[in-house]
Short mmCIF file of N, CA and C in Angstrom, two decimals:
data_model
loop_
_atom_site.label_atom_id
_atom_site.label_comp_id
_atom_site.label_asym_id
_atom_site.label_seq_id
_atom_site.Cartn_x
_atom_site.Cartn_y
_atom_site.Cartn_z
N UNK A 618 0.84 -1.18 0.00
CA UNK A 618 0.00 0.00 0.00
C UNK A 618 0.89 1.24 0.00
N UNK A 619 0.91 2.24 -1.04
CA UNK A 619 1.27 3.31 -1.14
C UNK A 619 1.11 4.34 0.17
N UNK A 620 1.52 5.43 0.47
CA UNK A 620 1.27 5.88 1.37
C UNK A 620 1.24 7.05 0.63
N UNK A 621 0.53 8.41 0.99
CA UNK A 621 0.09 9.57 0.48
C UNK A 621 1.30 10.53 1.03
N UNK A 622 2.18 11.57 -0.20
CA UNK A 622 3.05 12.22 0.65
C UNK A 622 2.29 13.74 -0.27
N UNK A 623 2.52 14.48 0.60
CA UNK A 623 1.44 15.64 0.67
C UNK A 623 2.73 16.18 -1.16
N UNK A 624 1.59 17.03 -1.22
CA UNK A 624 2.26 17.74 -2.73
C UNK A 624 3.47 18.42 -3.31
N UNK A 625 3.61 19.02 -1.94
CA UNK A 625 4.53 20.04 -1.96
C UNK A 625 5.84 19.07 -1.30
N UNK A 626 5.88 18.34 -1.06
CA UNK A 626 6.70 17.60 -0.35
C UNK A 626 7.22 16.80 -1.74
N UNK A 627 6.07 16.03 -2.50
CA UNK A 627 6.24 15.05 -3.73
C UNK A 627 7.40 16.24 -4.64
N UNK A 628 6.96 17.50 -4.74
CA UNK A 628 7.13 18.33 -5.66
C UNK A 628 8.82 18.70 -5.91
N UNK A 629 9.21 18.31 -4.66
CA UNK A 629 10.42 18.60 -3.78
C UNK A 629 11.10 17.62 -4.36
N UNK A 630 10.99 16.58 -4.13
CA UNK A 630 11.35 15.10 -4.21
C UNK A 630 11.53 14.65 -6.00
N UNK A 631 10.73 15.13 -6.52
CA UNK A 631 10.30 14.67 -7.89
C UNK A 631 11.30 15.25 -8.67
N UNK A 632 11.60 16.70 -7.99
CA UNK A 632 12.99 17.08 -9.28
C UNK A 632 14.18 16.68 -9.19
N UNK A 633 14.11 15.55 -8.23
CA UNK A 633 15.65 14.42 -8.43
C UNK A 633 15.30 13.47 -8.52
N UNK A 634 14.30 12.56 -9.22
CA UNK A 634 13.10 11.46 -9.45
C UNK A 634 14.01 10.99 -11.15
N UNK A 635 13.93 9.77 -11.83
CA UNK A 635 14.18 9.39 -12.90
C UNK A 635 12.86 8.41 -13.63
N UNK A 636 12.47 8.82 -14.36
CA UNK A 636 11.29 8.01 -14.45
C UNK A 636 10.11 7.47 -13.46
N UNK A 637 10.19 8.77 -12.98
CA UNK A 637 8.67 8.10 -11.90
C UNK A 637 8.96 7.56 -10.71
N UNK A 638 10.25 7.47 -10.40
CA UNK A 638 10.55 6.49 -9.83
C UNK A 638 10.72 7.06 -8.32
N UNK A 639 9.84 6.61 -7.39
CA UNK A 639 9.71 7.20 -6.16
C UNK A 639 10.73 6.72 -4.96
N UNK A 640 12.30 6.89 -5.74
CA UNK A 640 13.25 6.35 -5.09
C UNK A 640 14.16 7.15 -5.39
N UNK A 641 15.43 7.33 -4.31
CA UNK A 641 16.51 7.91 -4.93
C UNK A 641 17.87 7.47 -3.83
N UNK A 642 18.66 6.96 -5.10
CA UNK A 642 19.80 6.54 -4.18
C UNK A 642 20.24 7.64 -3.34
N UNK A 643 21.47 6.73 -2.76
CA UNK A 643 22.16 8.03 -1.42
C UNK A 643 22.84 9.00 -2.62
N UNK A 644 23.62 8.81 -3.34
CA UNK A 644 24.38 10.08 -3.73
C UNK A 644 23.47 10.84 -3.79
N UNK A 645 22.22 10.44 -4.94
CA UNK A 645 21.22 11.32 -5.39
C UNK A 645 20.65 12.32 -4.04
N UNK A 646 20.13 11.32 -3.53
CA UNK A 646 19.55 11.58 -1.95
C UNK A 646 20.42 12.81 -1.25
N UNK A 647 21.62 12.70 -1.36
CA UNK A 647 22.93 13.66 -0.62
C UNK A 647 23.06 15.20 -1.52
N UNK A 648 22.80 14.69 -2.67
CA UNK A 648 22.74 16.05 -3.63
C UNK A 648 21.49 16.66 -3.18
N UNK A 649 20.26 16.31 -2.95
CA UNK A 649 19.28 16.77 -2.81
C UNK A 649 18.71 17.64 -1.86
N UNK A 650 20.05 16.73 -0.28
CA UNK A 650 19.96 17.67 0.73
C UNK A 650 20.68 18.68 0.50
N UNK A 651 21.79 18.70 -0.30
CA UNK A 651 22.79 19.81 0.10
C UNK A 651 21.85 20.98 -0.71
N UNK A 652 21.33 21.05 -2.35
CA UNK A 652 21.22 21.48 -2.85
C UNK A 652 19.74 22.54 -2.27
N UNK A 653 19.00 21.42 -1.90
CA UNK A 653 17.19 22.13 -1.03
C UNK A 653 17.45 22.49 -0.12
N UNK A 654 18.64 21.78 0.75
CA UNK A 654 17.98 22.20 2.57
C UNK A 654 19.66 22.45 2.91
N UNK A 655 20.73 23.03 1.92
CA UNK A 655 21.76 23.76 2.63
C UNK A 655 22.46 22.02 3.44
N UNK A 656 22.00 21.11 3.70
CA UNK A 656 22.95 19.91 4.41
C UNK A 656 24.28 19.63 3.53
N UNK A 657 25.59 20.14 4.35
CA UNK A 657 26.37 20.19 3.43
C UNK A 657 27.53 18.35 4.06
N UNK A 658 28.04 17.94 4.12
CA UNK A 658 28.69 16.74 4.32
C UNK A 658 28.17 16.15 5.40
N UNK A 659 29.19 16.19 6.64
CA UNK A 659 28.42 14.93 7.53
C UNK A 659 27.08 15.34 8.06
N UNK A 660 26.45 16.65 8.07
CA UNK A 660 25.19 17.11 8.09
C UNK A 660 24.09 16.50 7.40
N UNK A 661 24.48 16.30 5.80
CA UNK A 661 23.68 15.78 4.85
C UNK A 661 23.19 14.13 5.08
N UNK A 662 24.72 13.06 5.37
CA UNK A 662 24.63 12.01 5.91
C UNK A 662 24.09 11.80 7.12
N UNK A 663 24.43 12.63 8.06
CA UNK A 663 23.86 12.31 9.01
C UNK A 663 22.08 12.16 8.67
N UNK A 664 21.24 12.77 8.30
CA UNK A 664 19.77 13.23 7.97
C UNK A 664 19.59 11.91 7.18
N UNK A 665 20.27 11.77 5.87
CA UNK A 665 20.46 10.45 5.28
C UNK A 665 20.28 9.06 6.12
N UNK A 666 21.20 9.20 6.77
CA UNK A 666 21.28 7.60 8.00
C UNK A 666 20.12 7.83 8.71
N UNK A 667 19.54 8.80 9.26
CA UNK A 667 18.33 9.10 9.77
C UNK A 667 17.59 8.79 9.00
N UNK A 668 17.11 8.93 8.38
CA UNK A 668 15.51 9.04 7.67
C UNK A 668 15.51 7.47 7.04
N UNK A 669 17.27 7.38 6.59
CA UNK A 669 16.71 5.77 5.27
C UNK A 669 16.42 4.83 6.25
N UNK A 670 15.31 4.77 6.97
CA UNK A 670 14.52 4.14 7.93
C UNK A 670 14.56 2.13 8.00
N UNK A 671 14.92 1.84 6.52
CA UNK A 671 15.12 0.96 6.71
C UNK A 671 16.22 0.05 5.65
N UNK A 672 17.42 1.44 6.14
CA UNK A 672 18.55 1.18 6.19
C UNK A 672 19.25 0.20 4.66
N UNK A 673 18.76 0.70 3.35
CA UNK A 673 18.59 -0.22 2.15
C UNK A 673 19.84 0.98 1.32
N UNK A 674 20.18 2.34 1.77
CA UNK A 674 20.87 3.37 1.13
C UNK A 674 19.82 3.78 0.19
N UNK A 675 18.58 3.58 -0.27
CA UNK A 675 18.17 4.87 -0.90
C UNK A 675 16.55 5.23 0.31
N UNK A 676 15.78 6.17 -0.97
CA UNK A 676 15.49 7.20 0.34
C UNK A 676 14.42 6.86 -0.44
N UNK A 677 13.05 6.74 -0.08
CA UNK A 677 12.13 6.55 -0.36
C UNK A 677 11.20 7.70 -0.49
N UNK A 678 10.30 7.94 -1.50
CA UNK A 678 9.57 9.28 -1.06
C UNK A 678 8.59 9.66 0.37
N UNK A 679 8.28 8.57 1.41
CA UNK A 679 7.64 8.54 2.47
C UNK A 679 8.92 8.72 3.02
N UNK A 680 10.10 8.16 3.54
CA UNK A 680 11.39 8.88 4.12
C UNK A 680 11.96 9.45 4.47
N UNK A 681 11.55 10.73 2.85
CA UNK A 681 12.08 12.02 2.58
C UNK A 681 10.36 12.35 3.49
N UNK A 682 9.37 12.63 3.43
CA UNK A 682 8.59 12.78 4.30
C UNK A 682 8.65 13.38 5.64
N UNK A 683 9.07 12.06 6.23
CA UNK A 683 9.70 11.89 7.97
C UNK A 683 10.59 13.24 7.87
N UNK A 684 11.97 13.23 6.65
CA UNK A 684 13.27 14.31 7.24
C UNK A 684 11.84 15.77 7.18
N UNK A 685 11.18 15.54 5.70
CA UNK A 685 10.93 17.21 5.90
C UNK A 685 9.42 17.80 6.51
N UNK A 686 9.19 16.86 7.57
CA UNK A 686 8.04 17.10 8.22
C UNK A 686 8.37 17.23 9.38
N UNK A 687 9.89 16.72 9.64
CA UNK A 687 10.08 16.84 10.66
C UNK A 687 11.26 18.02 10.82
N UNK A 688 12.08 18.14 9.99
CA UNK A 688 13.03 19.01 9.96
C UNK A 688 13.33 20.28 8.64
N UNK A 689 13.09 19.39 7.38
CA UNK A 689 12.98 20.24 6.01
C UNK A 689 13.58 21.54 6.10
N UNK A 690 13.41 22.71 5.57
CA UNK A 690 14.42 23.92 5.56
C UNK A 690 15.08 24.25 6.98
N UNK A 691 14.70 24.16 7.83
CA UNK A 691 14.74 24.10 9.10
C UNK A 691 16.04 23.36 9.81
N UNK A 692 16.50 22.39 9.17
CA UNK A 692 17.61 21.63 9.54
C UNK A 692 18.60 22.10 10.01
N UNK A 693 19.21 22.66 9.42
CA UNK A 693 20.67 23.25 9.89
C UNK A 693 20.50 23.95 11.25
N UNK A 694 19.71 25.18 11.21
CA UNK A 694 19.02 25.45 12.11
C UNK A 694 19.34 24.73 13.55
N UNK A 695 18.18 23.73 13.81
CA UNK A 695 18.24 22.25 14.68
C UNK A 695 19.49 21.43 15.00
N UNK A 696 20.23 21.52 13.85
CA UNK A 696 21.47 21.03 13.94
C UNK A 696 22.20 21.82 14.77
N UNK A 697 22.04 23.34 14.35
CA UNK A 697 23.09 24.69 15.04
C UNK A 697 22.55 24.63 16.89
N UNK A 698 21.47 24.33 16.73
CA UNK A 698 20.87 24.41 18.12
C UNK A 698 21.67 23.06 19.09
N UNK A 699 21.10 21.66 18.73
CA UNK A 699 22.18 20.75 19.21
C UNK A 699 23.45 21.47 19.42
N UNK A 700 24.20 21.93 18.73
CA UNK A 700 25.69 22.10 18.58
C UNK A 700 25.75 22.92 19.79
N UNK A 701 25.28 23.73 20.32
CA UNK A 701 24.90 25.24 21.06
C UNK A 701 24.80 23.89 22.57
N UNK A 702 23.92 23.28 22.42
CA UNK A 702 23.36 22.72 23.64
C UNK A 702 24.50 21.48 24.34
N UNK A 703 25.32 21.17 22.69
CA UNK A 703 26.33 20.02 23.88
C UNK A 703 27.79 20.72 24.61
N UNK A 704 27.72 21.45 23.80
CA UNK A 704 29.28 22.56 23.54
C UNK A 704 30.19 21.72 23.59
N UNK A 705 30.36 20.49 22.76
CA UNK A 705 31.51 20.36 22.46
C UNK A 705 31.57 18.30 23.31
N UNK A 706 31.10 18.57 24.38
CA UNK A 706 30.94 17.34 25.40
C UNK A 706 30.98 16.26 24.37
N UNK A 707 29.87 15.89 23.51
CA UNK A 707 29.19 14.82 22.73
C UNK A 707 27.71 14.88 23.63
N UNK A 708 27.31 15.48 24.49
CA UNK A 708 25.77 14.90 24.87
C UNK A 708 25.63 16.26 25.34
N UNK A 709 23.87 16.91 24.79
CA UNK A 709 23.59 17.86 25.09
C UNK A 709 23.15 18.39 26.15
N UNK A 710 23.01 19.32 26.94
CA UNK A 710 22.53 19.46 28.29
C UNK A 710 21.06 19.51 28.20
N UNK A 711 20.20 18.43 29.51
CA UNK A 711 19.13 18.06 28.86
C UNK A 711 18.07 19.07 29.63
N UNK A 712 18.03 19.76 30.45
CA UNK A 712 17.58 21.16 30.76
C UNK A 712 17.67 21.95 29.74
N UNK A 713 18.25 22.03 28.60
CA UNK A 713 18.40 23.39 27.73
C UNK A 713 17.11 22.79 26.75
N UNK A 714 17.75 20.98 26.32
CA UNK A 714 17.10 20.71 25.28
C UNK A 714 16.19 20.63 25.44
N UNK A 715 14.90 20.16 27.28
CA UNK A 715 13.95 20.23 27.34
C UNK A 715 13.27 21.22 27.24
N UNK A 716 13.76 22.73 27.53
CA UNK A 716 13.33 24.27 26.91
C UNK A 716 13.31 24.29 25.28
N UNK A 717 13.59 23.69 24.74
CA UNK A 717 13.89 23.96 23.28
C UNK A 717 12.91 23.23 22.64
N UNK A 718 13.06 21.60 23.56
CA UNK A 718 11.92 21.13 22.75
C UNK A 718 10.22 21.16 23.15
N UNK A 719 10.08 21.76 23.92
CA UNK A 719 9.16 22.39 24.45
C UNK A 719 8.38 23.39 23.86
N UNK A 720 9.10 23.94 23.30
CA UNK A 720 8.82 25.02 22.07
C UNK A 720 8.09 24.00 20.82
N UNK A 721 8.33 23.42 20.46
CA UNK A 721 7.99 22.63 18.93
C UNK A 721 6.81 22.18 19.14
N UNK A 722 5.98 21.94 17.89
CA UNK A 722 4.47 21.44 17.78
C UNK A 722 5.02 20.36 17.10
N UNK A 723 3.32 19.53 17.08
CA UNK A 723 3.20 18.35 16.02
C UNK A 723 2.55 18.61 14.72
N UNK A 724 2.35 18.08 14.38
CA UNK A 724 1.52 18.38 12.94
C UNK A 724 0.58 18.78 12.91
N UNK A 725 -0.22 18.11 14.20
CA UNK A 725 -1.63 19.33 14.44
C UNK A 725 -1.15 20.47 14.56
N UNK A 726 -0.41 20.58 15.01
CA UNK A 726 0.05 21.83 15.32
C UNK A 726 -0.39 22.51 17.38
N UNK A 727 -0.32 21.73 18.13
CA UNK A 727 -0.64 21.65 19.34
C UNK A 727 1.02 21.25 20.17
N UNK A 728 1.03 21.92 20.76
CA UNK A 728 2.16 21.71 21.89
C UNK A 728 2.62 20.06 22.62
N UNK A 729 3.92 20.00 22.83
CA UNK A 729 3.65 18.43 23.55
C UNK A 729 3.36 19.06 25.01
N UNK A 730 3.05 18.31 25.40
CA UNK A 730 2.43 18.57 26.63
C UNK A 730 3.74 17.82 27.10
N UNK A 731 3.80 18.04 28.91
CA UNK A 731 5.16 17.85 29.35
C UNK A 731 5.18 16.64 30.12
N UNK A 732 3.86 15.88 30.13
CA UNK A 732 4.38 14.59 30.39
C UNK A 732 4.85 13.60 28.98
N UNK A 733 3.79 14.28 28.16
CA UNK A 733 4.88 13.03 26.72
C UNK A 733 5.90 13.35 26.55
N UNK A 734 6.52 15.00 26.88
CA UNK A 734 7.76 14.96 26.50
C UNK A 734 8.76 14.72 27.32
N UNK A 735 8.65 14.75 28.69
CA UNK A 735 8.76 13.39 29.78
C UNK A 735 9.11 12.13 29.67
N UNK A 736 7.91 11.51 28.82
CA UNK A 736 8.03 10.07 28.84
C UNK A 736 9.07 9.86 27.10
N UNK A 737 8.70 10.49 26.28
CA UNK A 737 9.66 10.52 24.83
C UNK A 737 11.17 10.81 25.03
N UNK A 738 11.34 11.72 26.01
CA UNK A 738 12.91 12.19 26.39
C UNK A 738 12.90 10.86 27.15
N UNK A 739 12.57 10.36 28.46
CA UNK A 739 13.30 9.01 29.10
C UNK A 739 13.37 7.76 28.06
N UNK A 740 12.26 7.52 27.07
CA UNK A 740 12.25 6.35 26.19
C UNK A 740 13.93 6.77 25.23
N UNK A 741 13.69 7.64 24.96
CA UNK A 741 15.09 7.33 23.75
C UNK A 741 16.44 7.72 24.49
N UNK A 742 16.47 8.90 25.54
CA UNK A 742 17.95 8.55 26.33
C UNK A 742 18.08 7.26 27.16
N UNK A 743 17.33 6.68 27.60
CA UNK A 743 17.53 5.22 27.83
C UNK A 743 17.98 5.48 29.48
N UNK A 744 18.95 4.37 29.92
CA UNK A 744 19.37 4.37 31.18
C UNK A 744 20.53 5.22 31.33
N UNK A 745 21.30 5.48 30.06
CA UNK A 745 22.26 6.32 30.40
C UNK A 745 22.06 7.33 30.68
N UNK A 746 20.89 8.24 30.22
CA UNK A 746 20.39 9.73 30.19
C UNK A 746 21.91 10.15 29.28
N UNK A 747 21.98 10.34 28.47
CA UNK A 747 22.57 10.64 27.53
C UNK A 747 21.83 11.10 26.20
N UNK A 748 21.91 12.32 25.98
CA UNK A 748 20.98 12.90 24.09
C UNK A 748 22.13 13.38 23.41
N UNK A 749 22.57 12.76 22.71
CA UNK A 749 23.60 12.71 21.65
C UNK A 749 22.69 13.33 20.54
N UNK A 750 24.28 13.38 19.55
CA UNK A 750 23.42 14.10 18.39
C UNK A 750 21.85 13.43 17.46
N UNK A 751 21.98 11.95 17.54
CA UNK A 751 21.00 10.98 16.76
C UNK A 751 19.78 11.06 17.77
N UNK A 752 20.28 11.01 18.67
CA UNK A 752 18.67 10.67 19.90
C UNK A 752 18.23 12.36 19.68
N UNK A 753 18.62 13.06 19.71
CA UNK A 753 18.08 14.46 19.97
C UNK A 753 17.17 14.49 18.49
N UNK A 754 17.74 14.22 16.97
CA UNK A 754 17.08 14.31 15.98
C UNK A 754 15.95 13.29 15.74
N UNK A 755 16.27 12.08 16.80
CA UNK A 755 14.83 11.13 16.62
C UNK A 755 14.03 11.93 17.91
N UNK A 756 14.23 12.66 18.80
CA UNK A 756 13.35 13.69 19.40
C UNK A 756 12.57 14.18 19.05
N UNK A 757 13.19 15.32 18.15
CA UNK A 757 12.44 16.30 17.31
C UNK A 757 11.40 15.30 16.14
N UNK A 758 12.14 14.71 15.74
CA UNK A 758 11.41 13.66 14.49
C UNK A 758 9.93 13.41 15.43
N UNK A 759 10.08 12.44 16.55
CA UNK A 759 9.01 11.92 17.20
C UNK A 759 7.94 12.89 17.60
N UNK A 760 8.19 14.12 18.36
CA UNK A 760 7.60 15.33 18.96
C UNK A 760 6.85 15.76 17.49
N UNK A 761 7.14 15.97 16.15
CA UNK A 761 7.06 16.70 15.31
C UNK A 761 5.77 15.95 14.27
N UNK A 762 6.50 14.92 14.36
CA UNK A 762 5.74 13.52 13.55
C UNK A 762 4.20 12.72 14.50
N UNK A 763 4.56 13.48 16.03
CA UNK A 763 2.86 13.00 16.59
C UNK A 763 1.71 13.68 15.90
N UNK A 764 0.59 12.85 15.56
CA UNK A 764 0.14 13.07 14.99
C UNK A 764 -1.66 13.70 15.80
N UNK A 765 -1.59 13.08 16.78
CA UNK A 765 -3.03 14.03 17.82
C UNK A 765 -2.98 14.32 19.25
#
């Protein structure tokens, strides 16, 4: 079953498309970030290893979805913010990031409320309490991507 990716999103996607084809390898995939959304090297990969969800190296048009529903022009941005929040450590301070992500809606467009973002921050830092750069972007992804 196909899954529906909104228009403007397809529209995005389609001008690095080869015949219809609702796939695009990683290089392709890597040109696409740098070129739309400014992701310039391990920025670009990084979003890449993120999103190719199930890890095959190309990017599916539901995929590309997830990065730009959840992050899309906005990226670097998010990225600059992480960078700001670990200073340098490898793990961000999780008082700053819980102010930050506190700020962000879902697709409804409604606030997380602060026990899911409670229970979403303990599920992915785990026992270490550790938010590295990947757990912080499946954060935002999760917070962004709830859907009611």
């Amino acid at each position: 079953m196909a899954r529906k990716v909104p228009d403007d999103v397809q529209k995005v996607f389609d001008k690095y498309t080869v015949n219809f084809v609702r796939r695009l390898n990683k290089d392709t995939a890597l040109e696409m970030l740098a070129k739309e959304f400014k992701l310039e090297g391990a920025r670009a990969e990084l979003m890449f290893e993120m999103f190719d969800k199930d890890r095959n190296n190309i990017l599916s048009a539901w995929e590309f979805y997830l990065f730009y529903a959840s992050f899309g022009y906005e990226a670097n941005a998010y990225l600059d913010k992480y960078e700001a929040l670990q200073g340098g450590s490898g793990s961000a301070d999780v008082a700053g990031a819980w102010d930050f992500l506190k700020g962000l809606k879902t697709l409804s467009g409604r606030p997380f409320e602060d026990d899911e973002l409670e229970t979403t921050m303990k599920s992915i830092m785990g026992e270490e309490k550790v938010l590295d750069q990947k757990r912080f972007i499946e954060l935002i992804s999760r917070i962004k991507l709830t859907r009611n």
